[in-house]
Tab-separated table of C-alpha atoms in Angstrom:
chain	number	residue	atom	x	y	z
A	1	MET	CA	108.940	-70.135	-20.937
A	2	THR	CA	107.777	-67.217	-22.249
A	3	MET	CA	104.391	-66.370	-21.957
A	4	VAL	CA	103.753	-67.015	-25.225
A	5	THR	CA	105.267	-70.078	-24.678
A	6	ARG	CA	103.375	-71.194	-22.084
A	7	THR	CA	100.077	-70.188	-23.536
A	8	LEU	CA	101.073	-72.262	-26.244
A	9	ARG	CA	102.130	-75.783	-24.602
A	10	ALA	CA	99.240	-74.958	-21.947
A	11	ALA	CA	96.458	-74.835	-25.552
A	12	ALA	CA	98.330	-78.030	-27.006
A	13	ILE	CA	97.487	-79.895	-23.847
A	14	GLY	CA	94.037	-77.995	-23.461
A	15	ALA	CA	93.034	-80.031	-26.991
A	16	ILE	CA	94.886	-83.016	-26.123
A	17	VAL	CA	92.282	-83.705	-23.215
A	18	ALA	CA	89.038	-82.247	-25.497
A	19	ALA	CA	89.850	-84.404	-27.120
A	20	GLY	CA	89.957	-87.137	-25.125
A	21	ILE	CA	93.593	-88.340	-26.369
A	22	GLY	CA	96.602	-89.335	-23.256
A	23	ALA	CA	94.916	-93.256	-23.415
A	24	ALA	CA	98.796	-93.190	-21.242
A	25	GLY	CA	96.414	-92.065	-18.352
A	26	ILE	CA	95.052	-94.548	-15.978
A	27	GLY	CA	91.368	-95.456	-17.041
A	28	ALA	CA	91.495	-93.431	-20.018
A	29	ALA	CA	90.648	-94.986	-22.366
A	30	GLY	CA	87.398	-96.872	-22.568
A	31	ILE	CA	85.391	-97.883	-19.399
A	32	GLY	CA	86.936	-96.437	-16.830
A	33	ALA	CA	87.882	-99.071	-13.120
A	34	THR	CA	84.720	-98.978	-11.767
A	35	GLY	CA	82.769	-99.440	-15.140
A	36	VAL	CA	82.695	-96.036	-16.182
A	37	ALA	CA	81.873	-95.531	-19.676
A	38	LEU	CA	83.227	-91.744	-20.868
A	39	ALA	CA	80.341	-90.862	-22.020
A	40	ALA	CA	79.676	-89.670	-18.379
A	41	ASP	CA	78.093	-86.112	-18.166
A	42	TYR	CA	81.215	-84.451	-16.809
A	43	THR	CA	85.563	-85.443	-16.684
A	44	LEU	CA	87.732	-84.691	-14.730
A	45	ASN	CA	91.095	-85.284	-15.669
A	46	VAL	CA	93.937	-85.442	-12.713
A	47	ASN	CA	97.570	-84.815	-13.125
A	48	THR	CA	99.878	-85.538	-10.979
A	49	ALA	CA	104.330	-85.667	-10.015
A	50	LEU	CA	104.401	-88.863	-8.325
A	51	GLN	CA	103.632	-92.446	-9.977
A	52	PRO	CA	100.691	-95.187	-8.818
A	53	GLN	CA	103.172	-96.737	-6.660
A	54	ASP	CA	103.102	-93.101	-4.124
A	55	PRO	CA	100.753	-94.410	-1.540
A	56	LEU	CA	99.052	-90.996	-1.765
A	57	PHE	CA	98.337	-92.358	-5.421
A	58	LYS	CA	96.185	-94.766	-3.291
A	59	GLY	CA	93.985	-91.287	-2.308
A	60	LEU	CA	93.853	-90.525	-6.188
A	61	ASN	CA	92.077	-94.401	-7.036
A	62	ALA	CA	89.540	-93.935	-3.938
A	63	PHE	CA	88.883	-90.120	-5.540
A	64	LYS	CA	88.399	-91.806	-8.664
A	65	GLU	CA	86.536	-94.518	-7.639
A	66	ASN	CA	83.672	-92.829	-4.946
A	67	VAL	CA	83.390	-89.592	-7.404
A	68	GLU	CA	81.935	-91.734	-10.446
A	69	LYS	CA	79.913	-94.448	-8.159
A	70	GLY	CA	78.568	-91.085	-5.855
A	71	SER	CA	78.214	-89.551	-8.394
A	72	GLY	CA	76.084	-92.150	-11.072
A	73	GLY	CA	78.694	-92.076	-13.877
A	74	LYS	CA	77.910	-88.682	-14.543
A	75	ILE	CA	81.428	-87.773	-13.761
A	76	ALA	CA	83.931	-89.756	-15.124
A	77	VAL	CA	87.783	-88.941	-13.020
A	78	ARG	CA	90.731	-89.942	-14.784
A	79	LEU	CA	94.054	-90.110	-13.331
A	80	PHE	CA	97.981	-88.719	-15.205
A	81	PRO	CA	100.958	-90.094	-12.644
A	82	GLY	CA	104.221	-88.415	-13.963
A	83	SER	CA	102.994	-85.126	-15.218
A	84	GLN	CA	101.883	-86.926	-18.505
A	85	LEU	CA	99.971	-83.291	-18.375
A	86	GLY	CA	102.927	-81.443	-18.669
A	87	LYS	CA	104.239	-79.660	-15.508
A	88	ASP	CA	101.487	-78.155	-12.632
A	89	GLU	CA	102.180	-74.288	-13.797
A	90	ASP	CA	100.415	-75.641	-17.452
A	91	VAL	CA	97.894	-77.327	-16.177
A	92	LEU	CA	96.661	-74.859	-13.573
A	93	GLU	CA	96.897	-72.604	-16.477
A	94	GLN	CA	93.983	-74.952	-18.650
A	95	ALA	CA	92.139	-75.406	-15.299
A	96	ARG	CA	91.921	-71.656	-15.359
A	97	ALA	CA	91.234	-71.540	-18.839
A	98	GLY	CA	88.038	-73.511	-18.345
A	99	ALA	CA	89.094	-77.225	-18.850
A	100	GLY	CA	88.442	-80.138	-16.521
A	101	VAL	CA	91.488	-80.859	-15.798
A	102	ALA	CA	92.746	-80.909	-12.005
A	103	VAL	CA	96.088	-81.512	-10.326
A	104	VAL	CA	98.102	-82.044	-7.516
A	105	VAL	CA	100.560	-78.868	-6.386
A	106	ASP	CA	101.560	-77.334	-3.178
A	107	GLY	CA	100.700	-74.241	-1.823
A	108	GLY	CA	103.683	-72.641	-3.179
A	109	ARG	CA	102.398	-72.386	-6.647
A	110	LEU	CA	99.558	-70.762	-6.118
A	111	ALA	CA	100.954	-68.039	-4.334
A	112	VAL	CA	101.433	-66.079	-7.389
A	113	TYR	CA	97.366	-65.790	-7.292
A	114	THR	CA	97.142	-65.611	-3.642
A	115	LYS	CA	99.640	-64.828	-1.457
A	116	GLU	CA	98.563	-66.864	1.222
A	117	PHE	CA	99.060	-69.853	0.420
A	118	GLY	CA	103.046	-69.814	-0.421
A	119	VAL	CA	102.652	-69.578	3.984
A	120	LEU	CA	102.032	-73.902	3.102
A	121	GLY	CA	105.455	-74.041	2.505
A	122	ALA	CA	107.100	-72.181	4.728
A	123	PRO	CA	109.421	-73.628	6.835
A	124	TYR	CA	108.738	-75.327	10.281
A	125	LEU	CA	104.884	-74.099	10.113
A	126	ALA	CA	102.854	-76.727	11.938
A	127	SER	CA	104.729	-80.768	13.087
A	128	GLY	CA	102.877	-83.451	11.284
A	129	TYR	CA	99.721	-84.215	9.474
A	130	ASP	CA	98.175	-83.202	12.438
A	131	GLY	CA	99.578	-80.012	12.764
A	132	VAL	CA	99.139	-78.699	9.047
A	133	ARG	CA	95.829	-80.603	8.564
A	134	LYS	CA	94.656	-78.433	10.993
A	135	VAL	CA	95.142	-75.620	8.642
A	136	VAL	CA	93.606	-76.214	5.907
A	137	THR	CA	90.207	-77.056	7.228
A	138	SER	CA	90.600	-73.698	9.447
A	139	PRO	CA	87.040	-71.257	8.006
A	140	MET	CA	90.246	-69.298	7.891
A	141	PHE	CA	91.588	-71.149	5.202
A	142	GLU	CA	88.284	-71.580	3.099
A	143	THR	CA	88.953	-67.600	2.887
A	144	TRP	CA	91.538	-68.340	1.470
A	145	VAL	CA	90.304	-70.211	-1.456
A	146	GLU	CA	87.376	-67.487	-2.532
A	147	LYS	CA	90.263	-65.253	-3.060
A	148	LEU	CA	92.086	-68.110	-5.267
A	149	ARG	CA	88.196	-68.521	-6.760
A	150	LYS	CA	88.498	-64.443	-7.748
A	151	ALA	CA	92.366	-63.603	-8.864
A	152	ALA	CA	92.720	-66.337	-10.573
A	153	GLY	CA	89.328	-68.786	-11.368
A	154	LEU	CA	90.693	-71.891	-9.904
A	155	GLN	CA	88.568	-73.948	-7.245
A	156	VAL	CA	90.131	-76.225	-4.364
A	157	LEU	CA	88.563	-79.113	-4.127
A	158	SER	CA	90.654	-79.909	-0.815
A	159	PHE	CA	93.983	-79.022	0.593
A	160	ASN	CA	94.743	-82.166	3.023
A	161	TRP	CA	96.938	-84.407	0.450
A	162	TRP	CA	99.908	-84.236	2.760
A	163	GLN	CA	102.962	-85.827	0.676
A	164	GLY	CA	105.483	-86.142	4.023
A	165	GLU	CA	108.136	-83.860	5.880
A	166	ARG	CA	110.931	-83.149	3.492
A	167	HIS	CA	114.456	-83.820	3.750
A	168	LEU	CA	118.267	-83.134	2.286
A	169	VAL	CA	119.248	-85.526	-0.411
A	170	THR	CA	123.098	-85.005	-1.016
A	171	ASN	CA	126.038	-86.507	-1.506
A	172	VAL	CA	128.319	-85.436	1.296
A	173	PRO	CA	126.953	-85.433	5.179
A	174	VAL	CA	125.144	-82.562	6.778
A	175	ARG	CA	125.143	-81.515	9.906
A	176	VAL	CA	124.377	-77.280	10.116
A	177	PRO	CA	123.318	-74.949	7.432
A	178	ALA	CA	126.984	-74.157	6.636
A	179	ASP	CA	127.267	-77.917	5.367
A	180	LEU	CA	125.727	-77.094	2.456
A	181	ALA	CA	127.621	-73.693	1.204
A	182	GLY	CA	127.748	-73.777	-2.109
A	183	ILE	CA	125.743	-76.303	-2.651
A	184	ARG	CA	123.291	-75.865	-6.150
A	185	MET	CA	120.003	-77.891	-4.801
A	186	ARG	CA	117.023	-78.773	-6.549
A	187	THR	CA	113.481	-77.001	-5.238
A	188	PRO	CA	110.496	-75.651	-6.794
A	189	GLY	CA	110.389	-72.451	-7.996
A	190	ALA	CA	107.844	-71.016	-5.753
A	191	PRO	CA	109.666	-68.310	-4.016
A	192	VAL	CA	109.181	-69.790	-0.537
A	193	TRP	CA	110.787	-73.016	-1.458
A	194	MET	CA	114.076	-71.194	-3.371
A	195	GLU	CA	114.059	-68.471	-0.102
A	196	THR	CA	113.873	-71.715	2.813
A	197	ILE	CA	116.894	-73.590	0.335
A	198	ARG	CA	118.949	-69.933	0.785
A	199	ALA	CA	118.234	-69.877	3.977
A	200	MET	CA	119.334	-73.403	4.780
A	201	GLY	CA	122.903	-72.402	3.303
A	202	ALA	CA	122.239	-73.897	-0.105
A	203	THR	CA	121.946	-72.211	-3.501
A	204	PRO	CA	118.358	-73.031	-4.839
A	205	THR	CA	117.886	-74.292	-8.361
A	206	PRO	CA	114.971	-74.369	-9.550
A	207	MET	CA	113.396	-77.005	-12.023
A	208	GLY	CA	110.792	-80.227	-13.552
A	209	TRP	CA	110.820	-82.733	-11.090
A	210	ALA	CA	111.320	-85.520	-13.751
A	211	GLU	CA	114.405	-83.548	-14.661
A	212	VAL	CA	115.658	-84.873	-11.204
A	213	TYR	CA	117.178	-87.837	-12.308
A	214	THR	CA	119.363	-86.930	-14.897
A	215	ALA	CA	120.501	-83.627	-13.474
A	216	MET	CA	122.325	-85.184	-10.471
A	217	GLN	CA	123.547	-88.484	-12.148
A	218	GLN	CA	125.802	-85.591	-14.879
A	219	LYS	CA	125.986	-83.504	-12.062
A	220	VAL	CA	124.313	-80.403	-12.897
A	221	ILE	CA	122.809	-80.253	-8.878
A	222	ASP	CA	124.683	-81.723	-6.710
A	223	ALA	CA	121.480	-82.380	-4.540
A	224	LEU	CA	117.930	-81.526	-3.696
A	225	GLU	CA	114.874	-81.614	-1.187
A	226	ALA	CA	111.365	-83.960	-1.295
A	227	GLN	CA	109.671	-86.421	1.349
A	228	SER	CA	110.858	-90.030	0.991
A	229	PRO	CA	108.540	-91.378	-1.147
A	230	ALA	CA	109.016	-89.316	-3.571
A	231	VAL	CA	112.744	-90.315	-3.232
A	232	TYR	CA	112.467	-93.887	-3.299
A	233	ASN	CA	110.135	-94.234	-5.505
A	234	SER	CA	111.590	-91.907	-8.244
A	235	LYS	CA	115.665	-94.373	-7.683
A	236	HIS	CA	117.644	-91.748	-6.380
A	237	TYR	CA	118.966	-93.541	-3.662
A	238	GLU	CA	121.054	-94.202	-7.176
A	239	VAL	CA	122.068	-90.606	-7.863
A	240	ALA	CA	123.092	-89.141	-3.841
A	241	LYS	CA	124.283	-91.252	-1.531
A	242	TYR	CA	122.771	-88.798	2.438
A	243	LEU	CA	118.927	-88.148	2.827
A	244	THR	CA	119.197	-85.821	6.250
A	245	LYS	CA	116.249	-85.922	8.034
A	246	SER	CA	115.805	-82.135	8.289
A	247	GLY	CA	112.231	-81.888	7.914
A	248	HIS	CA	111.855	-78.008	6.659
A	249	ILE	CA	109.275	-78.203	4.750
A	250	ASN	CA	105.577	-80.510	5.811
A	251	LEU	CA	104.504	-80.797	1.813
A	252	ILE	CA	101.244	-80.289	1.939
A	253	THR	CA	99.284	-80.492	-1.772
A	254	GLY	CA	96.026	-79.760	-2.636
A	255	VAL	CA	93.479	-81.085	-5.893
A	256	VAL	CA	92.195	-78.111	-7.504
A	257	THR	CA	90.864	-77.595	-10.060
A	258	SER	CA	88.679	-75.077	-13.128
A	259	ALA	CA	86.300	-72.890	-11.229
A	260	ALA	CA	84.029	-72.903	-14.272
A	261	TRP	CA	84.001	-76.355	-14.895
A	262	PHE	CA	83.028	-76.495	-10.605
A	263	ASP	CA	80.677	-73.897	-10.957
A	264	GLY	CA	79.383	-75.693	-14.465
A	265	LEU	CA	78.296	-78.730	-12.392
A	266	PRO	CA	75.242	-78.869	-10.512
A	267	ALA	CA	75.454	-78.482	-6.437
A	268	ASP	CA	74.558	-81.357	-5.458
A	269	LEU	CA	77.470	-82.705	-7.903
A	270	GLN	CA	79.659	-79.940	-7.001
A	271	ALA	CA	79.624	-81.708	-2.905
A	272	LEU	CA	80.125	-84.931	-3.648
A	273	VAL	CA	83.413	-84.168	-5.011
A	274	ARG	CA	85.021	-81.627	-2.364
A	275	ASP	CA	83.434	-84.055	0.146
A	276	GLU	CA	84.992	-86.768	-1.823
A	277	ALA	CA	88.484	-85.232	-1.919
A	278	LEU	CA	89.034	-84.503	1.754
A	279	LYS	CA	87.895	-88.071	2.788
A	280	ALA	CA	90.216	-89.316	-0.321
A	281	GLY	CA	93.442	-86.220	0.812
A	282	ASP	CA	92.989	-88.856	4.447
A	283	ILE	CA	93.364	-91.510	2.826
A	284	ALA	CA	96.630	-90.903	0.757
A	285	SER	CA	97.560	-89.492	4.107
A	286	ARG	CA	97.570	-91.581	6.421
A	287	GLY	CA	98.837	-94.346	4.069
A	288	THR	CA	101.950	-91.626	3.403
A	289	GLU	CA	102.401	-91.440	7.506
A	290	ALA	CA	102.076	-95.428	7.915
A	291	SER	CA	104.704	-95.700	4.906
A	292	LEU	CA	107.914	-93.133	5.665
A	293	ALA	CA	109.609	-96.105	8.147
A	294	ASP	CA	109.653	-98.817	5.412
A	295	TYR	CA	110.948	-96.177	2.799
A	296	GLU	CA	113.505	-95.420	4.917
A	297	LYS	CA	114.328	-99.399	5.461
A	298	GLN	CA	114.062	-99.641	1.894
A	299	MET	CA	116.410	-96.848	0.647
A	300	GLN	CA	119.057	-98.038	3.752
A	301	ALA	CA	118.960	-101.231	1.772
A	302	LYS	CA	119.907	-100.163	-1.735
A	303	GLY	CA	122.891	-98.180	0.166
A	304	MET	CA	122.447	-94.435	1.050
A	305	THR	CA	122.250	-93.285	4.943
A	306	VAL	CA	120.244	-92.243	6.412
A	307	THR	CA	120.490	-89.850	9.553
A	308	GLU	CA	118.461	-87.593	11.573
A	309	ILE	CA	119.380	-84.556	13.180
A	310	ASP	CA	119.143	-81.794	15.828
A	311	VAL	CA	117.068	-79.594	12.910
A	312	THR	CA	117.038	-76.621	15.544
A	313	PRO	CA	120.047	-74.513	13.634
A	314	PHE	CA	117.818	-75.161	10.121
A	315	VAL	CA	114.810	-73.904	12.500
A	316	GLU	CA	116.914	-70.733	14.105
A	317	ALA	CA	118.148	-70.090	9.729
A	318	THR	CA	114.594	-69.582	8.853
A	319	LYS	CA	113.661	-68.144	10.376
A	320	PRO	CA	114.193	-64.504	8.689
A	321	VAL	CA	111.893	-66.398	5.600
A	322	TYR	CA	108.427	-65.506	6.815
A	323	GLU	CA	108.868	-61.823	7.099
A	324	LYS	CA	111.092	-61.320	3.789
A	325	LEU	CA	108.772	-62.872	2.018
A	326	GLY	CA	106.088	-60.966	3.995
A	327	TYR	CA	104.210	-63.681	6.261
A	328	GLY	CA	105.465	-62.606	9.528
A	329	GLU	CA	102.216	-61.224	10.661
A	330	LEU	CA	99.975	-64.886	9.083
A	331	ARG	CA	103.186	-66.744	11.467
A	332	VAL	CA	101.693	-64.677	14.224
A	333	GLU	CA	97.796	-65.967	13.116
A	334	LEU	CA	98.259	-69.554	12.898
A	335	ASN	CA	100.864	-69.604	15.688
A	336	LYS	CA	97.944	-68.982	17.360
A	337	PHE	CA	95.769	-70.871	15.701
A	338	LEU	CA	98.229	-74.185	16.728
A	339	GLY	CA	98.511	-73.065	19.782
A	340	ASN	CA	102.355	-73.242	19.641
């Protein structure tokens, strides 16, 4: 997509949002689920690629309810699953332009504005939610938040929305990196994701999440990598035979909005929105933790083979990614911080 096309698309999305169109969004018309009228002083439209049945969406519902209630109806929050407002990059552009939109987004897509965010998507950075949460609630992380504000006009509300560890989803069994040779694997287009998949042995193929099922079905790609809830809820078990638990990326995401929109809120509402985003992120992440085993069982019941492997060869293969992308020193700093 060219820059002109992206700008026109983003402008179109902004016009739709500003006009209040988009009745498919949850709570998008009339009175919201918590009884808050859409004539609120401020409206925040939150976009996510995930579906409402994803455990992370429970956190978004909690965020909506608690912000609307805590603000006394001054803020209305509308949720748009399935990327109804467009791709993450397009919504980020709208946020940069000052629209009242937010998006659940990974650090890789923010790294184009503030490089440090990219390390959050680097391979084998931390162990589970508790490990990566320590990073994204640290004073170090807040310095990245401020850099992002200055560089791109984007405001992080919280970044503790853990979607699980990402695994390999293929039609051939995988044990070691050599098994991925020649396999075209879908991944987001951010450099840290692309380099990780390349280092693991596959050929990275960026495309939108909504396109993956059809691309697998039509053999445009051979494989993908994703967390278990997303694989199940998008029914990728219908087009792939194997889920190999490589856990190569600990997928932590955040709710990111417009700095201009955020700065237009009174100070008490700014604090409310950030506090509730952090609380809701914990709800979402703990729900994800509790759901993972059940998702694996359900995929196995659908005929998918779920395999545990020794990830050591993948850990070793992906170590050069940090230096290649200029994260070597930051990796050392984070290792010390995490006690690795």
